[in-house]
Coordinates of C-alpha atoms in Angstrom, one line a residue:
M27 CA 0.0 0.0 0.0
A28 CA 1.5 3.4 -1.0
M29 CA 2.2 5.9 1.7
N30 CA 0.2 9.1 1.6
P31 CA 2.6 12.0 1.0
S32 CA 0.4 14.4 3.0
R33 CA 1.5 12.5 6.1
F34 CA 4.9 14.1 5.9
D35 CA 5.4 17.7 7.2
L36 CA 8.2 19.8 5.8
A37 CA 9.3 21.1 9.2
S38 CA 10.0 17.6 10.5
L39 CA 11.8 16.6 7.3
R40 CA 14.0 19.7 7.5
L41 CA 14.8 18.9 11.1
F42 CA 15.6 15.3 10.2
V43 CA 18.1 16.4 7.5
F44 CA 19.8 18.8 9.9
A45 CA 20.1 16.1 12.7
A46 CA 21.3 13.4 10.3
D47 CA 23.9 15.7 8.7
A48 CA 25.2 16.9 12.1
G49 CA 25.2 13.4 13.6
S50 CA 23.5 14.9 16.6
L51 CA 19.8 15.6 17.4
T52 CA 20.9 18.3 19.8
A53 CA 22.8 20.1 17.0
G54 CA 19.9 19.6 14.6
A55 CA 17.5 21.1 17.1
E56 CA 19.8 24.1 17.7
R57 CA 20.2 24.7 14.0
Y58 CA 16.4 24.5 13.5
G59 CA 15.8 26.7 16.5
I60 CA 13.7 24.4 18.7
S61 CA 14.2 22.6 22.0
L62 CA 15.7 19.1 22.2
A63 CA 12.4 17.8 23.6
A64 CA 10.4 19.3 20.7
A65 CA 12.9 17.9 18.2
S66 CA 12.7 14.4 19.8
K67 CA 9.0 14.5 19.6
R68 CA 9.0 15.6 15.9
I69 CA 11.5 12.8 14.9
A70 CA 9.4 10.2 16.9
E71 CA 6.3 11.3 15.0
L72 CA 8.1 11.1 11.7
E73 CA 9.3 7.6 12.5
A74 CA 5.7 6.6 13.4
R75 CA 4.5 7.9 10.1
V76 CA 7.2 6.0 8.2
G77 CA 6.7 2.9 10.3
S78 CA 10.4 2.4 10.7
A79 CA 13.3 3.8 12.8
L80 CA 15.2 6.6 11.0
L81 CA 18.0 7.4 13.4
L82 CA 20.1 5.1 15.6
R83 CA 20.8 6.8 18.9
S84 CA 24.0 6.4 20.9
K85 CA 26.2 8.3 23.3
Q86 CA 28.2 9.5 20.3
G87 CA 25.1 11.0 18.6
V88 CA 22.8 9.8 15.9
T89 CA 23.3 8.0 12.6
P90 CA 20.7 7.3 9.9
T91 CA 19.3 3.7 9.5
P92 CA 19.0 2.3 6.0
A93 CA 15.5 3.8 5.9
G94 CA 16.9 7.0 7.3
H95 CA 19.5 7.2 4.5
T96 CA 16.7 6.7 1.9
L97 CA 14.5 9.4 3.5
K98 CA 17.4 11.8 3.8
R99 CA 18.3 11.6 0.1
H100 CA 14.7 12.4 -0.9
A101 CA 14.2 15.0 1.9
I102 CA 17.2 16.9 0.8
E103 CA 15.9 17.1 -2.8
L104 CA 12.4 18.1 -1.6
V105 CA 13.7 20.8 0.8
A106 CA 16.1 22.2 -1.8
R107 CA 13.3 22.5 -4.4
L108 CA 11.0 24.2 -1.9
E109 CA 13.8 26.6 -1.0
Q110 CA 14.2 27.5 -4.7
M111 CA 10.4 27.9 -5.0
A112 CA 10.2 30.2 -1.9
V113 CA 13.1 32.3 -3.2
A114 CA 11.5 32.5 -6.7
M115 CA 8.2 33.6 -5.3
A116 CA 9.9 36.3 -3.1
D117 CA 11.8 37.5 -6.2
F118 CA 8.6 37.7 -8.2
Q119 CA 7.0 39.9 -5.5
R120 CA 10.0 42.2 -5.5
G121 CA 10.0 42.4 -9.3
A122 CA 13.4 40.6 -9.6
H123 CA 14.0 38.1 -12.3
G124 CA 15.9 35.5 -10.3
H125 CA 18.1 34.7 -7.4
L126 CA 21.7 33.4 -7.2
R127 CA 22.7 32.0 -3.8
L128 CA 26.4 31.2 -3.5
W129 CA 28.7 30.3 -0.6
A130 CA 32.5 30.5 -1.2
N131 CA 35.7 30.4 0.8
T132 CA 38.1 33.2 1.6
S133 CA 40.4 32.4 -1.3
A134 CA 37.6 32.9 -3.8
F135 CA 36.4 36.2 -2.3
A136 CA 40.0 37.5 -2.2
G137 CA 40.8 36.2 -5.7
F138 CA 38.8 35.6 -8.9
L139 CA 35.2 35.8 -7.5
P140 CA 34.6 39.6 -7.4
E141 CA 35.5 39.9 -11.1
V142 CA 33.3 37.0 -12.1
L143 CA 30.4 38.4 -10.0
A144 CA 30.8 41.8 -11.6
A145 CA 30.6 40.2 -15.1
Y146 CA 27.6 38.1 -14.0
S147 CA 25.8 41.2 -12.6
T148 CA 26.4 43.1 -15.9
A149 CA 25.0 40.2 -17.9
Y150 CA 22.1 39.6 -15.6
P151 CA 21.3 42.9 -13.8
H152 CA 17.9 41.8 -12.5
I153 CA 19.2 38.7 -10.7
K154 CA 19.6 39.2 -6.9
L155 CA 22.9 38.0 -5.4
D156 CA 23.0 36.3 -2.0
L157 CA 26.6 35.6 -1.1
E158 CA 28.3 34.2 2.0
D159 CA 32.0 33.9 3.0
M160 CA 32.2 30.4 4.5
L161 CA 34.7 27.7 5.3
S162 CA 35.1 25.1 2.5
D163 CA 33.7 22.2 4.7
V164 CA 30.7 24.2 5.7
T165 CA 30.1 25.2 2.1
A166 CA 30.3 21.6 0.9
R167 CA 27.7 20.5 3.5
A168 CA 25.4 23.4 2.6
V169 CA 25.4 22.3 -1.1
A170 CA 25.0 18.6 -0.2
T171 CA 22.0 19.4 2.0
G172 CA 20.3 21.8 -0.4
V173 CA 20.9 25.0 1.7
V174 CA 22.6 26.6 -1.3
E175 CA 22.7 25.6 -5.0
L176 CA 26.4 26.5 -5.6
G177 CA 29.5 26.6 -3.5
I178 CA 33.2 27.3 -4.1
M179 CA 35.7 25.5 -2.0
G180 CA 39.3 24.2 -1.9
E181 CA 40.2 21.2 -4.0
N182 CA 41.1 19.2 -0.8
T183 CA 37.6 19.4 0.6
P184 CA 35.6 16.1 0.7
A185 CA 32.8 16.3 -1.9
E186 CA 32.1 12.7 -2.8
D187 CA 28.4 13.2 -3.5
L188 CA 28.7 16.5 -5.3
E189 CA 29.3 17.4 -9.0
T190 CA 32.4 19.7 -9.2
L191 CA 34.5 21.6 -11.7
V192 CA 37.7 23.6 -11.4
C193 CA 36.7 27.3 -11.3
D194 CA 40.1 28.9 -10.5
V195 CA 43.8 28.1 -10.4
D196 CA 46.3 30.3 -8.6
D197 CA 49.9 30.1 -7.4
L198 CA 50.6 30.0 -3.7
V199 CA 53.2 32.6 -2.7
L200 CA 55.1 33.5 0.4
L201 CA 54.4 36.9 1.9
I202 CA 57.1 38.4 4.1
H203 CA 58.2 41.5 5.9
P204 CA 60.9 43.4 3.8
G205 CA 63.2 43.1 6.8
H206 CA 62.9 39.3 7.1
T207 CA 65.9 37.0 6.6
L208 CA 64.3 35.7 3.3
A209 CA 63.9 39.1 1.8
G210 CA 65.3 39.6 -1.7
K211 CA 65.5 35.9 -2.5
G212 CA 62.9 36.0 -5.2
T213 CA 62.2 32.3 -5.0
V214 CA 62.4 30.0 -2.0
S215 CA 61.7 26.4 -1.3
F216 CA 59.0 25.3 1.1
A217 CA 61.6 23.3 2.9
H218 CA 63.5 26.5 3.6
A219 CA 60.5 28.6 4.4
I220 CA 59.2 26.1 6.9
E221 CA 62.1 26.9 9.3
Y222 CA 60.3 30.2 10.2
D223 CA 57.3 31.1 12.2
F224 CA 54.0 31.3 10.2
V225 CA 50.9 33.4 10.3
A226 CA 47.9 31.3 9.1
L227 CA 44.2 31.0 8.8
G228 CA 42.4 28.6 11.2
R229 CA 43.4 25.0 11.0
T230 CA 40.0 24.0 9.6
T231 CA 40.4 26.1 6.5
S232 CA 41.2 24.2 3.3
L233 CA 44.2 26.5 2.6
T234 CA 45.8 25.8 6.0
R235 CA 45.1 22.1 5.7
Q236 CA 46.9 22.1 2.4
I237 CA 49.9 23.8 3.9
H238 CA 50.0 21.4 6.9
A239 CA 49.7 18.4 4.5
A240 CA 52.7 19.7 2.6
A241 CA 54.7 20.0 5.8
E242 CA 53.7 16.5 7.0
A243 CA 54.7 15.1 3.6
A244 CA 58.1 16.7 4.0
G245 CA 58.4 15.1 7.5
R246 CA 58.1 18.5 9.2
S247 CA 55.6 20.4 11.2
L248 CA 54.3 24.0 10.5
K249 CA 55.3 26.5 13.3
V250 CA 52.1 28.5 13.5
R251 CA 52.6 31.6 15.7
V252 CA 49.4 33.4 14.9
Q253 CA 46.0 32.2 13.6
V254 CA 43.6 34.8 12.2
R255 CA 40.4 34.7 10.1
S256 CA 41.2 36.7 6.9
F257 CA 43.9 37.4 4.4
D258 CA 43.8 41.1 5.5
A259 CA 44.6 40.1 9.1
M260 CA 47.3 37.7 8.0
S261 CA 49.0 40.4 6.0
R262 CA 48.8 42.9 8.9
M263 CA 50.4 40.3 11.2
V264 CA 53.2 39.8 8.6
A265 CA 53.7 43.5 8.5
T266 CA 54.4 43.6 12.2
G267 CA 57.0 41.0 11.9
L268 CA 55.1 38.2 13.7
G269 CA 55.7 35.7 10.9
I270 CA 55.5 34.8 7.3
A271 CA 52.4 33.7 5.4
I272 CA 51.4 31.6 2.4
L273 CA 48.6 33.0 0.4
P274 CA 47.2 32.7 -3.2
S275 CA 48.9 35.3 -5.3
A276 CA 45.6 37.1 -6.1
G277 CA 45.0 37.5 -2.4
A278 CA 48.6 38.5 -1.5
L279 CA 49.2 41.2 -4.2
P280 CA 46.8 43.9 -3.0
H281 CA 48.0 43.5 0.6
A282 CA 51.6 43.5 -0.3
S283 CA 51.2 46.7 -2.2
A284 CA 49.2 48.4 0.6
L285 CA 51.5 47.3 3.4
G286 CA 54.9 47.4 1.7
L287 CA 55.4 43.6 2.0
E288 CA 57.5 41.4 -0.3
I289 CA 56.2 38.4 -2.3
L290 CA 58.4 35.4 -2.9
H291 CA 57.6 32.5 -5.3
L292 CA 57.3 29.1 -3.7
E293 CA 58.9 26.0 -5.2
G294 CA 57.0 22.8 -5.1
P295 CA 54.4 20.8 -7.1
W296 CA 51.7 21.4 -4.5
T297 CA 51.9 25.2 -4.8
K298 CA 49.0 25.4 -7.3
R299 CA 45.8 26.4 -5.5
R300 CA 42.7 24.9 -7.2
L301 CA 39.2 25.9 -6.3
L302 CA 36.2 23.9 -7.1
L303 CA 32.6 25.0 -8.0
A304 CA 30.3 22.5 -6.4
M305 CA 26.7 21.6 -7.0
R306 CA 24.5 18.6 -6.3
D307 CA 23.2 18.1 -9.8
R308 CA 23.8 20.4 -12.7
Q309 CA 20.6 19.3 -14.4
S310 CA 18.4 20.4 -11.5
L311 CA 20.0 23.9 -11.1
S312 CA 17.9 27.0 -11.4
G313 CA 18.3 29.3 -14.4
P314 CA 20.5 31.8 -12.4
A315 CA 22.7 29.1 -11.1
R316 CA 23.2 27.5 -14.5
A317 CA 24.1 30.9 -16.0
F318 CA 26.8 31.3 -13.3
V319 CA 28.2 27.8 -14.0
T320 CA 28.4 28.6 -17.7
L321 CA 30.1 31.9 -17.1
V322 CA 32.7 30.2 -14.9
E323 CA 33.3 27.5 -17.6
N324 CA 33.7 30.1 -20.3
R325 CA 36.3 31.9 -18.1
M326 CA 38.3 28.8 -17.5
A327 CA 38.2 27.9 -21.2
A328 CA 39.5 31.4 -22.1
H329 CA 42.3 31.1 -19.6
A330 CA 43.3 27.6 -21.0
A331 CA 43.4 29.0 -24.5
N332 CA 45.8 31.8 -23.5

């Protein structure tokens, strides 16, 4: 006997996705903005409607059952479609012709993204932009769960269930104070640079993970003296002499010019910084999102031809 779709309420489905994604009913409740008791009641009612357990509870949190995995996959699709519908209707009321919701990491915002967004806005002036600067891991989860259609993240970010394409390639460079021991060398090996104190973004950022991985591959450890949250803050710390920093060249150039810092080229095969544009399924993207993907693809093709 087929199950009546009207027995499912969207609020409980959204809560279920949040809890399953976080691996915690408490975290899911907090994200949804309700009490743990109310969340437990909603999940219990959802399980009763389905007629099967959806989450396995333990001291470590919750994990989806086989039925839960199936429900999660369909719930994500449903919630994402409804988000797009709600946004489209809100745009219609405002007289806008579409909505592009995009999350991206610091490297993208400090590098190629502003120029691409400017071109996009020129080509589609009536499309509303909704942008967030987010960690790569957070962005990947947001795309996977349908919170946003598109996300830009570091290449080293887990994205097994997402469709991705390379949207930018930049060189990682070393930013130093002009009075530093390495000043004037032009090019320096990572093995040499790693002898000094570093200024870095937080450990969870894809860029810092990439640098730590390179250090570990060389049998060394990165000596991080200061951790900050932006390229601007990194550059200002370098300007005070607190350490050296590794940044994508597009992010380093404006700060070096403004603060009188020196940029050195880094030697090593890992010093290419690739960013990925991620989506759940290109075929299901909204018109504004598809247009952005096409613009990014055309930009990469033009760069490859040069």
